[in-house]
Coordinates of C-alpha atoms and ligand atoms in Angstrom, one line a residue:
X1 CA -12.6 -6.2 -40.8
X2 CA -10.1 -4.2 -40.6
X3 CA -12.1 -1.2 -39.6
X4 CA -13.0 -2.5 -36.2
X5 CA -9.3 -3.5 -35.7
X6 CA -8.0 0.6 -36.4
X7 CA -11.4 2.6 -36.7
X8 CA -11.6 3.7 -33.5
X9 CA -9.4 3.4 -29.9
X10 CA -11.3 0.5 -27.9
X11 CA -10.7 -0.1 -24.1
X12 CA -9.3 -3.7 -24.4
X13 CA -7.9 -5.4 -27.2
X14 CA -9.8 -7.9 -29.8
X15 CA -8.5 -10.4 -31.5
X16 CA -10.8 -12.3 -34.2
X17 CA -11.1 -15.8 -33.4
X18 CA -9.2 -17.4 -36.4
X19 CA -5.7 -15.4 -35.8
X20 CA -6.0 -17.5 -32.3
X21 CA -5.9 -21.1 -33.8
X22 CA -9.0 -21.8 -31.4
X23 CA -11.8 -21.7 -33.6
X24 CA -14.5 -23.4 -31.7
X25 CA -16.1 -25.8 -33.4
X26 CA -20.0 -24.2 -34.5
X27 CA -22.7 -25.1 -31.8
X28 CA -25.7 -24.2 -31.1
X29 CA -24.9 -23.2 -27.6
X30 CA -23.1 -20.1 -28.7
X31 CA -25.7 -17.4 -29.2
X32 CA -23.7 -14.9 -32.2
X33 CA -26.1 -12.0 -30.7
X34 CA -24.6 -12.0 -27.6
X35 CA -21.2 -12.9 -28.2
X36 CA -20.3 -10.8 -32.0
X37 CA -17.7 -13.3 -34.3
X38 CA -14.3 -12.4 -33.1
X39 CA -15.1 -10.2 -30.2
X40 CA -12.5 -10.9 -27.1
X41 CA -11.5 -8.9 -23.9
X42 CA -7.4 -9.0 -23.3
X43 CA -6.0 -8.8 -20.4
X44 CA -4.3 -5.4 -20.3
X45 CA -2.3 -7.1 -17.7
X46 CA -0.8 -10.9 -18.3
X47 CA -2.6 -11.0 -21.4
X48 CA -4.9 -13.7 -21.4
X49 CA -7.1 -13.3 -23.9
X50 CA -10.9 -14.0 -22.6
X51 CA -14.2 -14.5 -24.6
X52 CA -16.4 -11.6 -23.8
X53 CA -19.1 -14.2 -22.5
X54 CA -16.5 -16.3 -20.5
X55 CA -15.8 -12.9 -19.2
X56 CA -19.2 -12.0 -18.0
X57 CA -19.6 -15.4 -16.5
X58 CA -16.1 -14.8 -14.3
X59 CA -17.5 -11.5 -12.9
X60 CA -15.6 -9.5 -14.9
X61 CA -12.1 -10.7 -13.2
X62 CA -9.5 -12.7 -15.3
X63 CA -8.7 -16.3 -14.8
X64 CA -5.1 -15.6 -15.6
X65 CA -4.2 -13.0 -13.0
X66 CA -6.8 -11.9 -11.2
X67 CA -7.4 -8.4 -12.4
X68 CA -11.1 -7.4 -12.0
X69 CA -12.1 -5.6 -15.1
X70 CA -14.3 -2.0 -14.8
X71 CA -17.6 -3.1 -13.7
X72 CA -20.8 -1.4 -14.9
X73 CA -23.6 0.0 -12.2
X74 CA -26.4 -2.8 -13.7
X75 CA -24.0 -5.6 -14.5
X76 CA -22.7 -4.9 -10.2
X77 CA -26.3 -4.9 -9.1
X78 CA -26.8 -7.8 -11.2
X79 CA -24.2 -9.3 -9.4
X80 CA -24.6 -8.3 -6.4
X81 CA -28.2 -8.3 -5.1
X82 CA -31.1 -11.1 -4.4
X83 CA -32.6 -11.4 -8.1
X84 CA -30.0 -9.5 -9.4
X85 CA -32.3 -6.7 -9.3
X86 CA -33.8 -3.4 -7.5
X87 CA -37.0 -3.5 -6.0
X88 CA -37.4 0.5 -6.1
X89 CA -34.8 2.4 -8.6
X90 CA -34.5 6.1 -7.0
X91 CA -34.4 9.7 -8.7
X92 CA -35.0 8.1 -12.3
X93 CA -35.7 11.6 -13.2
X94 CA -32.6 14.0 -12.1
X95 CA -30.8 15.4 -14.9
X96 CA -28.0 17.3 -14.9
X97 CA -28.1 21.0 -16.4
X98 CA -25.3 23.2 -17.1
X99 CA -25.3 25.9 -14.1
X100 CA -21.7 27.4 -15.1
X101 CA -22.5 27.2 -19.0
X102 CA -19.4 25.4 -19.0
X103 CA -18.6 24.9 -23.0
X104 CA -19.7 21.8 -24.3
X105 CA -21.1 19.7 -21.5
X106 CA -24.6 19.2 -22.4
X107 CA -23.5 17.3 -25.8
X108 CA -21.0 15.8 -24.0
X109 CA -23.7 14.6 -21.0
X110 CA -25.7 13.8 -23.9
X111 CA -22.9 11.7 -25.7
X112 CA -22.5 9.4 -22.6
X113 CA -26.0 9.0 -21.9
X114 CA -26.7 7.5 -25.6
X115 CA -23.8 5.0 -24.7
X116 CA -24.5 4.3 -21.2
X117 CA -28.5 4.6 -21.6
X118 CA -28.1 6.3 -18.0
X119 CA -28.7 9.5 -17.1
X120 CA -26.2 10.5 -14.3
X121 CA -22.9 8.4 -12.9
X122 CA -24.8 6.4 -10.3
X123 CA -27.5 4.5 -10.0
X124 CA -29.3 4.4 -6.5
X125 CA -32.5 2.8 -5.1
X126 CA -33.6 0.1 -2.2
X127 CA -32.7 -3.6 -3.1
X128 CA -32.5 -7.1 -1.2
X129 CA -29.1 -8.5 0.2
X130 CA -28.9 -11.8 1.7
X131 CA -32.8 -11.4 2.4
X132 CA -32.1 -8.1 4.3
X133 CA -33.1 -5.0 2.8
X134 CA -30.5 -2.3 1.9
X135 CA -30.6 1.1 0.4
X136 CA -27.6 1.1 -2.3
X137 CA -26.0 3.7 -4.3
X138 CA -23.4 2.4 -7.6
X139 CA -21.3 4.5 -9.4
X140 CA -20.7 3.8 -13.0
X141 CA -17.5 5.0 -14.7
X142 CA -19.1 4.7 -18.3
X143 CA -20.2 8.0 -17.7
X144 CA -18.0 10.7 -17.1
X145 CA -15.2 8.9 -15.4
X146 CA -18.3 8.9 -12.7
X147 CA -17.1 12.7 -11.7
X148 CA -19.2 13.9 -8.8
X149 CA -20.9 16.5 -9.9
X150 CA -24.5 18.0 -8.7
X151 CA -27.0 15.1 -9.5
X152 CA -24.6 12.2 -8.5
X153 CA -24.3 14.5 -5.4
X154 CA -27.9 15.0 -5.0
X155 CA -28.7 11.4 -5.4
X156 CA -26.7 10.4 -2.6
X157 CA -27.2 12.1 -0.8
X158 CA -31.2 11.7 -0.9
X159 CA -30.3 7.8 -1.2
X160 CA -28.8 8.3 2.6
X161 CA -31.9 9.9 3.5
X162 CA -34.0 7.2 2.2
X163 CA -31.5 5.0 4.3
X164 CA -32.5 7.1 7.7
X165 CA -36.3 7.0 7.2
X166 CA -36.2 3.4 6.2
X167 CA -34.3 2.5 8.7
X168 CA -31.8 0.7 6.4
X169 CA -28.0 0.3 5.8
X170 CA -26.7 1.9 3.1
X171 CA -24.1 0.3 0.8
X172 CA -22.1 2.4 -1.6
X173 CA -19.9 1.8 -4.5
X174 CA -17.6 4.1 -5.6
X175 CA -15.4 4.3 -8.9
X176 CA -14.5 7.9 -9.8
X177 CA -12.3 10.2 -10.9
X178 CA -13.1 12.6 -8.4
X179 CA -15.0 16.1 -9.0
X180 CA -16.7 16.9 -12.0
X181 CA -14.2 20.5 -13.6
X182 CA -17.5 21.2 -15.2
X183 CA -19.6 22.0 -12.1
X184 CA -16.6 24.3 -10.4
X185 CA -16.8 24.9 -6.9
X186 CA -21.3 22.7 -7.0
X187 CA -19.1 20.2 -7.7
X188 CA -16.7 20.3 -4.8
X189 CA -19.8 21.2 -2.3
X190 CA -21.0 17.6 -3.0
X191 CA -18.6 16.5 -0.6
X192 CA -19.4 18.8 2.4
X193 CA -23.6 17.8 1.5
X194 CA -23.1 13.8 1.4
X195 CA -20.2 13.8 4.3
X196 CA -23.0 15.7 6.1
X197 CA -26.0 13.3 4.9
X198 CA -23.7 10.4 6.1
X199 CA -23.3 12.2 9.2
X200 CA -27.1 11.9 10.3
X201 CA -27.1 8.3 9.3
X202 CA -24.1 8.3 11.9
X203 CA -26.4 9.7 14.4
X204 CA -29.2 7.5 13.5
X205 CA -26.5 4.4 14.4
X206 CA -27.2 3.0 10.8
X207 CA -24.4 1.2 9.2
X208 CA -22.4 2.6 6.2
X209 CA -19.8 0.3 3.9
X210 CA -18.2 1.7 1.2
X211 CA -16.7 -0.3 -1.2
X212 CA -14.2 1.9 -3.5
X213 CA -13.3 -0.3 -6.6
X214 CA -10.6 1.0 -9.3
X215 CA -10.1 4.2 -9.7
X216 CA -11.1 6.0 -6.9
X217 CA -10.4 9.4 -6.9
X218 CA -9.9 12.9 -6.2
X219 CA -12.9 14.5 -3.8
X220 CA -14.8 11.0 -4.0
X221 CA -12.1 9.5 -2.0
X222 CA -11.7 12.8 0.3
X223 CA -15.6 12.5 1.5
X224 CA -18.1 9.7 1.1
X225 CA -16.3 7.1 0.1
X226 CA -13.9 7.0 2.7
X227 CA -16.3 7.4 5.1
X228 CA -17.6 4.0 5.7
X229 CA -18.0 2.1 8.8
X230 CA -16.6 -0.1 6.7
X231 CA -14.6 0.7 4.0
X232 CA -13.4 -2.0 1.5
X233 CA -11.7 -2.1 -2.0
X234 CA -11.4 -4.9 -5.2
X235 CA -8.2 -6.4 -5.3
X236 CA -5.6 -3.9 -7.0
X237 CA -7.9 -1.0 -6.8
X238 CA -6.4 2.3 -7.2
X239 CA -7.1 4.9 -4.2
X240 CA -6.3 8.0 -3.4
X241 CA -6.4 11.9 -3.6
X242 CA -3.8 13.3 -6.5
X243 CA -2.3 11.1 -8.8
X244 CA 0.8 9.8 -8.2
X245 CA 3.0 11.9 -10.4
X246 CA 1.5 14.8 -9.0
X247 CA 2.4 13.6 -5.5
X248 CA 5.9 12.8 -6.4
X249 CA 6.4 16.3 -8.1
X250 CA 5.4 18.0 -5.2
X251 CA 7.1 16.1 -2.3
X252 CA 9.9 15.4 -4.6
X253 CA 10.6 11.6 -3.9
X254 CA 10.0 8.1 -5.1
X255 CA 7.2 6.7 -4.5
X256 CA 6.6 3.2 -3.3
X257 CA 5.7 1.2 -6.5
X258 CA 2.6 -0.3 -5.0
X259 CA 1.2 3.2 -4.0
X260 CA -2.4 4.3 -3.9
X261 CA -3.2 0.1 -4.0
X262 CA -6.1 -0.9 -2.4
X263 CA -3.2 -3.7 -0.7
X264 CA -0.7 -1.1 0.1
X265 CA -4.2 1.5 1.7
X266 CA -4.8 -2.2 3.6
X267 CA -0.9 -2.4 5.4
X268 CA -1.0 1.2 6.1
X269 CA -4.8 1.2 7.6
X270 CA -6.9 3.0 5.7
X271 CA -8.9 0.3 4.2
X272 CA -10.2 -2.5 6.9
X273 CA -10.7 -5.3 3.6
X274 CA -9.4 -6.5 0.8
X275 CA -12.4 -8.2 -1.2
X276 CA -12.9 -10.7 -3.9
X277 CA -15.2 -9.9 -6.2
X278 CA -16.1 -13.2 -5.7
X279 CA -16.8 -13.3 -2.2
X280 CA -18.0 -9.5 -2.0
X281 CA -22.2 -11.0 -2.0
X282 CA -21.1 -12.9 0.9
X283 CA -19.0 -10.4 2.5
X284 CA -21.6 -7.7 2.7
X285 CA -24.2 -9.9 3.1
X286 CA -22.5 -11.0 6.3
X287 CA -22.1 -7.4 7.2
X288 CA -25.5 -6.2 7.0
X289 CA -26.9 -9.0 8.7
X290 CA -24.9 -8.5 11.8
X291 CA -25.6 -4.8 11.8
X292 CA -29.5 -5.2 10.7
X293 CA -32.0 -3.2 13.2
X294 CA -35.0 -5.7 14.0
X295 CA -38.6 -4.8 15.7
X296 CA -37.3 -5.3 19.2
X297 CA -34.2 -5.3 19.3
Ligands
ZN25 ZN1 -4.6 -10.7 -16.2

């Protein structure tokens, strides 16, 4: 138990149930395999302690303060699409190489593959949303901070091309630290490539909804994530190009406290909507329904 508490850094604090004085009566309803004994999540914002299972049921939103915990790509797809799954996944065999020979890069990729069961930081595919077909991409910040390397850029571009070919709307969930430094200029090039593909989607008069989740920074926010016909963010999401400290040091001015939050950006015209996670499915379904291309219309 001590090893579990102090052995390695965890994303969230874990507290054994005994110390909380809230030991639940042993009921068969709690399946020990799904909720490891003593494992709970503590909200980093308000300190509320959640059973992992309750947090999952609440779409990983804190009941105390509404903080939106990060969501993995598979969780997001499950919570969003009809039947909780894609009908077709694209490009499952695309794997990142190490074009610049960056030391240790392939090992890091392998570690992340093992930890996430993903091959790269994004899942793309087709699915149904509120009864309408959509092409969707979801970034996963557990994989290299969902930084944008060649494969992430390529998968997004190919998904957009599929949307054009199938005449479907495109929805993209971003969560990214920016361009991937291990791929240098090749990752920066993805900004131009994805933006050019989106320009084609636009020429075909197809809908693109960009959903920015916490955090969306750097080259991702400066390219496709900001190019939506609708740019939507989750509450409290941090969105920007450079971080606060870099900007403050550059312009030698203190920035407002809520600088780079979704709410601040909404107020200043950078976003169209800030949508709570529990309303995301309904909101996106409505937008898609409004813009759906129907035969003969
Ligand atoms: Zn909280």
